[in-house]
mmCIF file of N, CA and C in Angstrom:
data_model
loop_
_atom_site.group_PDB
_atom_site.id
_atom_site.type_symbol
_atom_site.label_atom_id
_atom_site.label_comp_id
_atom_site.label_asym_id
_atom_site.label_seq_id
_atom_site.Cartn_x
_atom_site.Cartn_y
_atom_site.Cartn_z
ATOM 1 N N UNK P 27 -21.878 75.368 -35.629
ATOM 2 C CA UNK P 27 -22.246 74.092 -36.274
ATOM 3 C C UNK P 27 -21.261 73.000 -35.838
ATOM 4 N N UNK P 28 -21.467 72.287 -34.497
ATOM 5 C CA UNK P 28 -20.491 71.552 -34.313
ATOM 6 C C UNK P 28 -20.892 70.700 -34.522
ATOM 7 N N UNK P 29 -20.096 69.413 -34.708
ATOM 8 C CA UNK P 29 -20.547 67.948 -35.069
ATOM 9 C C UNK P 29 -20.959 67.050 -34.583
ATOM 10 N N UNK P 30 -21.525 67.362 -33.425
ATOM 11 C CA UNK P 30 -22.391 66.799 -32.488
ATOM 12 C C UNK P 30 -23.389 67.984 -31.951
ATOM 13 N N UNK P 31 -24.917 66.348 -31.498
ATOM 14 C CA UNK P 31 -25.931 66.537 -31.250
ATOM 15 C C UNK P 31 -25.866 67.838 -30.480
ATOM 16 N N UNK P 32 -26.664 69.261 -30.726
ATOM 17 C CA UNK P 32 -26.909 69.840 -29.854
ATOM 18 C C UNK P 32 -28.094 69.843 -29.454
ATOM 19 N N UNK P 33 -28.510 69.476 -28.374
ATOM 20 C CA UNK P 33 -30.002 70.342 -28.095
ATOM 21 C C UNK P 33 -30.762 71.803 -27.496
ATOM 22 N N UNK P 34 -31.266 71.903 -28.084
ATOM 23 C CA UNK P 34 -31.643 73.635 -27.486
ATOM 24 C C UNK P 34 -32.618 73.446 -26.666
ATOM 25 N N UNK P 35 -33.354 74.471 -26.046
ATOM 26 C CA UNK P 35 -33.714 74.478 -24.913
ATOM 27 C C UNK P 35 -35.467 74.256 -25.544
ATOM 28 N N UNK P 36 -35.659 74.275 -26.738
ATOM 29 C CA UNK P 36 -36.921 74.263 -27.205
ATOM 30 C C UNK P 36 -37.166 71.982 -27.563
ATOM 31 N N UNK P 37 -35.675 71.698 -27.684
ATOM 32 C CA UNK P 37 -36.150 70.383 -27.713
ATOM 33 C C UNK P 37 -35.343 70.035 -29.038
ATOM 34 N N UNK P 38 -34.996 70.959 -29.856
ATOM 35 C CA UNK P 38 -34.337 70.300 -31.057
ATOM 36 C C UNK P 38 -32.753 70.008 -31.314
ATOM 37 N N UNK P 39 -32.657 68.731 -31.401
ATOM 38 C CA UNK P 39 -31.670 68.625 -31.869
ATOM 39 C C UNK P 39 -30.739 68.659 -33.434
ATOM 40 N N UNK P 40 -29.491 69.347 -33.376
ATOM 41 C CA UNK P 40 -29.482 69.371 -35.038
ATOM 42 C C UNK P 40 -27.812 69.005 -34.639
ATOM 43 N N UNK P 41 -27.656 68.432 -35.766
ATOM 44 C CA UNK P 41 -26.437 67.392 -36.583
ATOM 45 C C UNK P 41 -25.860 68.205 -37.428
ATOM 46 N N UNK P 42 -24.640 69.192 -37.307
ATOM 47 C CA UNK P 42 -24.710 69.925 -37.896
ATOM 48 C C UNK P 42 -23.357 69.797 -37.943
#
């Protein structure tokens, strides 16, 4: 859960 945008390879990004 880092604190920046990740995106995965499906398209989502999470803010975590």
């Amino acid at each position: 859960n880092l604190p920046v945008r990740y995106i995965f390879f499906f398209g989502i990004d999470i803010n975590a």
